[in-house]
Amino acid sequence: MKLDECSHQMQQLLEQSKSIDDVALVSLLPHNPCHKTSSIGSTMHECGECKPCQCILMSEPCALGLRCQFCHFHTPLCSDYLAYLKTLPPQVEQPDNKPKARICRKG
């Protein structure tokens, strides 16, 4: 998927998420290799332009959950995870205007 398509998809999900419940949102979000639902920010993962959720990286629950604008794919969730990572394009650091705040809660 191209970067423009990923960005457009994420913006659509952000707008839709304001008016739908979590059950409906789950059906729209990408799933990790273990078939677990990720987050709105995970839509950018396929393009290699995502930013990992710091809560997930620290193995803490993310207070925003499905509605988090950061990627929830960046954790060893199952044995297929490393194989999955090898299929992704390399990430290139570029300045952007993605959100910077991270909200974590103790599990």
Tab-separated table of N, CA and C in Angstrom:
chain	number	residue	atom	x	y	z
A	1	MET	N	0.850	-1.180	0.000
A	1	MET	CA	0.000	0.000	0.000
A	1	MET	C	0.895	1.243	0.000
A	2	LYS	N	0.517	2.243	-0.743
A	2	LYS	CA	1.295	3.481	-0.826
A	2	LYS	C	1.049	4.340	0.408
A	3	LEU	N	2.019	5.223	0.679
A	3	LEU	CA	1.929	6.104	1.840
A	3	LEU	C	0.662	6.953	1.814
A	4	ASP	N	0.321	7.506	0.653
A	4	ASP	CA	-0.892	8.327	0.542
A	4	ASP	C	-2.143	7.531	0.903
A	5	GLU	N	-2.180	6.274	0.457
A	5	GLU	CA	-3.326	5.420	0.762
A	5	GLU	C	-3.405	5.129	2.256
A	6	CYS	N	-2.245	4.845	2.880
A	6	CYS	CA	-2.197	4.585	4.321
A	6	CYS	C	-2.658	5.810	5.099
A	7	SER	N	-2.150	6.975	4.729
A	7	SER	CA	-2.524	8.214	5.420
A	7	SER	C	-4.014	8.486	5.283
A	8	HIS	N	-4.533	8.274	4.086
A	8	HIS	CA	-5.955	8.501	3.839
A	8	HIS	C	-6.802	7.529	4.675
A	9	GLN	N	-6.375	6.272	4.717
A	9	GLN	CA	-7.100	5.267	5.486
A	9	GLN	C	-7.093	5.619	6.977
A	10	MET	N	-5.944	6.071	7.491
A	10	MET	CA	-5.874	6.441	8.902
A	10	MET	C	-6.778	7.631	9.204
A	11	GLN	N	-6.791	8.632	8.333
A	11	GLN	CA	-7.655	9.793	8.535
A	11	GLN	C	-9.131	9.395	8.517
A	12	GLN	N	-9.489	8.487	7.624
A	12	GLN	CA	-10.871	8.007	7.573
A	12	GLN	C	-11.239	7.293	8.869
A	13	LEU	N	-10.334	6.452	9.368
A	13	LEU	CA	-10.594	5.735	10.611
A	13	LEU	C	-10.727	6.687	11.791
A	14	LEU	N	-9.896	7.718	11.812
A	14	LEU	CA	-9.988	8.706	12.891
A	14	LEU	C	-11.351	9.386	12.894
A	15	GLU	N	-11.833	9.737	11.716
A	15	GLU	CA	-13.146	10.372	11.609
A	15	GLU	C	-14.259	9.400	11.990
A	16	GLN	N	-14.187	8.188	11.464
A	16	GLN	CA	-15.215	7.192	11.756
A	16	GLN	C	-15.245	6.822	13.229
A	17	SER	N	-14.075	6.787	13.858
A	17	SER	CA	-13.988	6.351	15.257
A	17	SER	C	-14.728	7.284	16.206
A	18	LYS	N	-14.994	8.497	15.751
A	18	LYS	CA	-15.723	9.459	16.590
A	18	LYS	C	-17.194	9.087	16.728
A	19	SER	N	-17.709	8.320	15.783
A	19	SER	CA	-19.148	8.047	15.783
A	19	SER	C	-19.504	6.561	15.839
A	20	ILE	N	-18.513	5.686	16.027
A	20	ILE	CA	-18.824	4.254	16.110
A	20	ILE	C	-18.305	3.679	17.417
A	21	ASP	N	-18.877	2.554	17.822
A	21	ASP	CA	-18.425	1.905	19.054
A	21	ASP	C	-17.231	0.997	18.758
A	22	ASP	N	-16.665	0.429	19.823
A	22	ASP	CA	-15.469	-0.408	19.672
A	22	ASP	C	-15.714	-1.655	18.832
A	23	VAL	N	-16.886	-2.232	18.937
A	23	VAL	CA	-17.195	-3.439	18.154
A	23	VAL	C	-17.114	-3.135	16.657
A	24	ALA	N	-17.674	-2.023	16.245
A	24	ALA	CA	-17.620	-1.638	14.836
A	24	ALA	C	-16.198	-1.266	14.425
A	25	LEU	N	-15.464	-0.604	15.312
A	25	LEU	CA	-14.093	-0.195	15.000
A	25	LEU	C	-13.181	-1.405	14.805
A	26	VAL	N	-13.362	-2.446	15.616
A	26	VAL	CA	-12.543	-3.656	15.502
A	26	VAL	C	-12.603	-4.223	14.089
A	27	SER	N	-13.767	-4.177	13.476
A	27	SER	CA	-13.918	-4.745	12.134
A	27	SER	C	-13.171	-3.952	11.065
A	28	LEU	N	-12.769	-2.726	11.387
A	28	LEU	CA	-12.087	-1.861	10.415
A	28	LEU	C	-10.572	-1.839	10.586
A	29	LEU	N	-10.078	-2.312	11.723
A	29	LEU	CA	-8.653	-2.203	12.032
A	29	LEU	C	-7.854	-3.403	11.547
A	30	PRO	N	-6.543	-3.179	11.289
A	30	PRO	CA	-5.684	-4.303	10.898
A	30	PRO	C	-5.459	-5.235	12.090
A	31	HIS	N	-5.151	-6.484	11.797
A	31	HIS	CA	-4.857	-7.468	12.826
A	31	HIS	C	-3.407	-7.900	12.709
A	32	ASN	N	-2.803	-8.235	13.840
A	32	ASN	CA	-1.415	-8.678	13.842
A	32	ASN	C	-1.339	-10.137	13.387
A	33	PRO	N	-0.131	-10.701	13.275
A	33	PRO	CA	-0.011	-12.085	12.799
A	33	PRO	C	-0.729	-13.102	13.687
A	34	CYS	N	-1.023	-12.749	14.924
A	34	CYS	CA	-1.751	-13.642	15.835
A	34	CYS	C	-3.249	-13.379	15.784
A	35	HIS	N	-3.666	-12.539	14.860
A	35	HIS	CA	-5.081	-12.202	14.648
A	35	HIS	C	-5.681	-11.385	15.783
A	36	LYS	N	-4.839	-10.634	16.489
A	36	LYS	CA	-5.330	-9.723	17.520
A	36	LYS	C	-5.503	-8.344	16.894
A	37	THR	N	-6.539	-7.643	17.295
A	37	THR	CA	-6.813	-6.309	16.779
A	37	THR	C	-5.749	-5.336	17.258
A	38	SER	N	-5.377	-4.393	16.429
A	38	SER	CA	-4.323	-3.437	16.765
A	38	SER	C	-4.915	-2.087	17.165
A	39	SER	N	-4.588	-1.050	16.431
A	39	SER	CA	-5.038	0.310	16.742
A	39	SER	C	-5.164	1.111	15.450
A	40	ILE	N	-5.757	2.286	15.544
A	40	ILE	CA	-5.879	3.151	14.369
A	40	ILE	C	-4.486	3.483	13.813
A	41	GLY	N	-3.542	3.773	14.687
A	41	GLY	CA	-2.181	4.106	14.251
A	41	GLY	C	-1.474	2.969	13.544
A	42	SER	N	-1.947	1.749	13.735
A	42	SER	CA	-1.335	0.587	13.088
A	42	SER	C	-1.605	0.528	11.593
A	43	THR	N	-2.530	1.347	11.112
A	43	THR	CA	-2.802	1.364	9.671
A	43	THR	C	-1.590	1.860	8.893
A	44	MET	N	-0.715	2.604	9.535
A	44	MET	CA	0.486	3.121	8.867
A	44	MET	C	1.620	2.090	8.851
A	45	HIS	N	1.456	0.988	9.566
A	45	HIS	CA	2.514	-0.014	9.687
A	45	HIS	C	2.882	-0.642	8.349
A	46	GLU	N	1.888	-0.959	7.556
A	46	GLU	CA	2.123	-1.598	6.261
A	46	GLU	C	2.998	-0.730	5.351
A	47	CYS	N	2.903	0.581	5.500
A	47	CYS	CA	3.697	1.507	4.685
A	47	CYS	C	5.074	1.768	5.287
A	48	GLY	N	5.308	1.280	6.502
A	48	GLY	CA	6.584	1.536	7.160
A	48	GLY	C	6.675	2.943	7.712
A	49	GLU	N	5.555	3.606	7.899
A	49	GLU	CA	5.534	4.994	8.361
A	49	GLU	C	4.869	5.150	9.727
A	50	CYS	N	4.710	4.045	10.445
A	50	CYS	CA	4.043	4.117	11.742
A	50	CYS	C	5.023	4.563	12.826
A	51	LYS	N	4.459	4.943	13.952
A	51	LYS	CA	5.241	5.233	15.152
A	51	LYS	C	4.742	4.286	16.233
A	52	PRO	N	5.644	3.535	16.857
A	52	PRO	CA	5.201	2.568	17.854
A	52	PRO	C	4.637	3.230	19.108
A	53	CYS	N	3.628	2.603	19.679
A	53	CYS	CA	3.040	3.053	20.938
A	53	CYS	C	4.018	2.718	22.068
A	54	GLN	N	4.420	3.710	22.824
A	54	GLN	CA	5.384	3.495	23.893
A	54	GLN	C	4.828	2.594	24.994
A	55	CYS	N	3.538	2.648	25.206
A	55	CYS	CA	2.925	1.771	26.216
A	55	CYS	C	3.119	0.312	25.819
A	56	ILE	N	2.822	0.011	24.570
A	56	ILE	CA	2.945	-1.357	24.077
A	56	ILE	C	4.402	-1.801	24.118
A	57	LEU	N	5.322	-0.914	23.761
A	57	LEU	CA	6.747	-1.256	23.818
A	57	LEU	C	7.192	-1.581	25.237
A	58	MET	N	6.571	-0.938	26.228
A	58	MET	CA	6.914	-1.169	27.637
A	58	MET	C	6.042	-2.266	28.251
A	59	SER	N	5.300	-2.980	27.414
A	59	SER	CA	4.406	-4.054	27.859
A	59	SER	C	3.378	-3.574	28.872
A	60	GLU	N	2.910	-2.348	28.681
A	60	GLU	CA	1.847	-1.788	29.509
A	60	GLU	C	0.599	-1.625	28.658
A	61	PRO	N	-0.565	-1.685	29.281
A	61	PRO	CA	-1.794	-1.453	28.507
A	61	PRO	C	-1.859	-0.004	28.019
A	62	CYS	N	-2.343	0.178	26.832
A	62	CYS	CA	-2.514	1.519	26.273
A	62	CYS	C	-3.903	2.021	26.661
A	63	ALA	N	-3.963	3.173	27.293
A	63	ALA	CA	-5.241	3.729	27.749
A	63	ALA	C	-6.168	4.062	26.580
A	64	LEU	N	-5.610	4.309	25.403
A	64	LEU	CA	-6.434	4.657	24.245
A	64	LEU	C	-6.884	3.427	23.462
A	65	GLY	N	-6.219	2.312	23.680
A	65	GLY	CA	-6.608	1.046	23.055
A	65	GLY	C	-6.740	1.120	21.555
A	66	LEU	N	-7.886	0.698	21.046
A	66	LEU	CA	-8.143	0.672	19.599
A	66	LEU	C	-8.003	2.044	18.966
A	67	ARG	N	-8.295	3.083	19.733
A	67	ARG	CA	-8.317	4.450	19.207
A	67	ARG	C	-6.957	5.150	19.279
A	68	CYS	N	-5.934	4.423	19.684
A	68	CYS	CA	-4.582	4.987	19.776
A	68	CYS	C	-4.066	5.321	18.374
A	69	GLN	N	-3.413	6.467	18.231
A	69	GLN	CA	-2.874	6.879	16.937
A	69	GLN	C	-1.451	6.375	16.722
A	70	PHE	N	-0.988	5.527	17.636
A	70	PHE	CA	0.331	4.915	17.508
A	70	PHE	C	0.160	3.426	17.208
A	71	CYS	N	1.197	2.837	16.661
A	71	CYS	CA	1.147	1.451	16.198
A	71	CYS	C	1.265	0.458	17.355
A	72	HIS	N	0.384	-0.533	17.352
A	72	HIS	CA	0.401	-1.585	18.367
A	72	HIS	C	0.990	-2.890	17.828
A	73	PHE	N	1.667	-2.854	16.693
A	73	PHE	CA	2.309	-4.047	16.132
A	73	PHE	C	3.712	-4.277	16.696
A	74	HIS	N	4.284	-3.333	17.377
A	74	HIS	CA	5.683	-3.403	17.778
A	74	HIS	C	5.893	-4.109	19.112
A	75	THR	N	5.500	-5.353	19.172
A	75	THR	CA	5.716	-6.170	20.359
A	75	THR	C	5.724	-7.632	19.937
A	76	PRO	N	6.556	-8.446	20.560
A	76	PRO	CA	6.564	-9.873	20.196
A	76	PRO	C	5.315	-10.562	20.725
A	77	LEU	N	4.246	-10.508	19.964
A	77	LEU	CA	2.958	-11.034	20.402
A	77	LEU	C	2.824	-12.541	20.216
A	78	CYS	N	3.553	-13.111	19.281
A	78	CYS	CA	3.464	-14.544	19.042
A	78	CYS	C	4.695	-14.999	18.271
A	79	SER	N	4.807	-16.282	18.072
A	79	SER	CA	5.997	-16.829	17.421
A	79	SER	C	6.148	-16.393	15.972
A	80	ASP	N	5.058	-15.976	15.335
A	80	ASP	CA	5.119	-15.538	13.937
A	80	ASP	C	5.564	-14.088	13.786
A	81	TYR	N	5.758	-13.393	14.902
A	81	TYR	CA	6.017	-11.954	14.839
A	81	TYR	C	7.313	-11.617	14.088
A	82	LEU	N	8.404	-12.305	14.376
A	82	LEU	CA	9.678	-11.992	13.703
A	82	LEU	C	9.595	-12.267	12.206
A	83	ALA	N	8.933	-13.339	11.836
A	83	ALA	CA	8.747	-13.626	10.411
A	83	ALA	C	7.930	-12.524	9.754
A	84	TYR	N	6.930	-12.036	10.459
A	84	TYR	CA	6.095	-10.951	9.944
A	84	TYR	C	6.921	-9.680	9.739
A	85	LEU	N	7.779	-9.357	10.699
A	85	LEU	CA	8.602	-8.150	10.588
A	85	LEU	C	9.496	-8.174	9.356
A	86	LYS	N	9.984	-9.338	8.997
A	86	LYS	CA	10.875	-9.459	7.837
A	86	LYS	C	10.155	-9.155	6.523
A	87	THR	N	8.830	-9.205	6.529
A	87	THR	CA	8.071	-8.946	5.302
A	87	THR	C	7.794	-7.465	5.095
A	88	LEU	N	8.088	-6.641	6.106
A	88	LEU	CA	7.751	-5.218	6.038
A	88	LEU	C	8.857	-4.405	5.377
A	89	PRO	N	8.491	-3.310	4.722
A	89	PRO	CA	9.511	-2.434	4.137
A	89	PRO	C	10.301	-1.746	5.252
A	90	PRO	N	11.563	-1.412	5.001
A	90	PRO	CA	12.337	-0.702	6.015
A	90	PRO	C	11.733	0.671	6.295
A	91	GLN	N	11.831	1.102	7.554
A	91	GLN	CA	11.303	2.415	7.909
A	91	GLN	C	12.362	3.479	7.658
A	92	VAL	N	11.905	4.621	7.187
A	92	VAL	CA	12.781	5.755	6.927
A	92	VAL	C	12.360	6.871	7.864
A	93	GLU	N	13.318	7.405	8.626
A	93	GLU	CA	13.009	8.498	9.542
A	93	GLU	C	12.779	9.775	8.743
A	94	GLN	N	11.607	10.362	8.906
A	94	GLN	CA	11.277	11.614	8.239
A	94	GLN	C	10.526	12.493	9.222
A	95	PRO	N	10.712	13.797	9.143
A	95	PRO	CA	9.918	14.674	10.007
A	95	PRO	C	8.446	14.552	9.641
A	96	ASP	N	7.591	14.613	10.650
A	96	ASP	CA	6.166	14.504	10.372
A	96	ASP	C	5.375	15.268	11.422
A	97	ASN	N	4.093	15.228	11.275
A	97	ASN	CA	3.226	15.928	12.212
A	97	ASN	C	2.343	14.950	12.969
A	98	LYS	N	2.830	13.726	13.178
A	98	LYS	CA	2.066	12.741	13.918
A	98	LYS	C	2.046	13.116	15.397
A	99	PRO	N	1.037	12.689	16.132
A	99	PRO	CA	0.928	13.047	17.544
A	99	PRO	C	2.110	12.522	18.355
A	100	LYS	N	2.489	13.263	19.379
A	100	LYS	CA	3.661	12.915	20.173
A	100	LYS	C	3.312	12.390	21.564
A	101	ALA	N	2.125	12.667	22.074
A	101	ALA	CA	1.761	12.264	23.436
A	101	ALA	C	1.502	10.762	23.511
A	102	ARG	N	1.878	10.189	24.628
A	102	ARG	CA	1.628	8.774	24.885
A	102	ARG	C	0.965	8.669	26.239
A	103	ILE	N	-0.127	7.934	26.302
A	103	ILE	CA	-0.853	7.796	27.543
A	103	ILE	C	-0.877	6.315	27.907
A	104	CYS	N	-0.231	5.963	29.008
A	104	CYS	CA	-0.192	4.578	29.457
A	104	CYS	C	-0.878	4.468	30.810
A	105	ARG	N	-1.338	3.282	31.084
A	105	ARG	CA	-1.873	3.027	32.422
A	105	ARG	C	-1.284	1.713	32.917
A	106	LYS	N	-1.134	1.599	34.188
A	106	LYS	CA	-0.595	0.372	34.782
A	106	LYS	C	-1.625	-0.732	34.650
A	107	GLY	N	-1.175	-1.936	34.288
A	107	GLY	CA	-2.078	-3.052	34.072
A	107	GLY	C	-2.451	-3.776	35.294
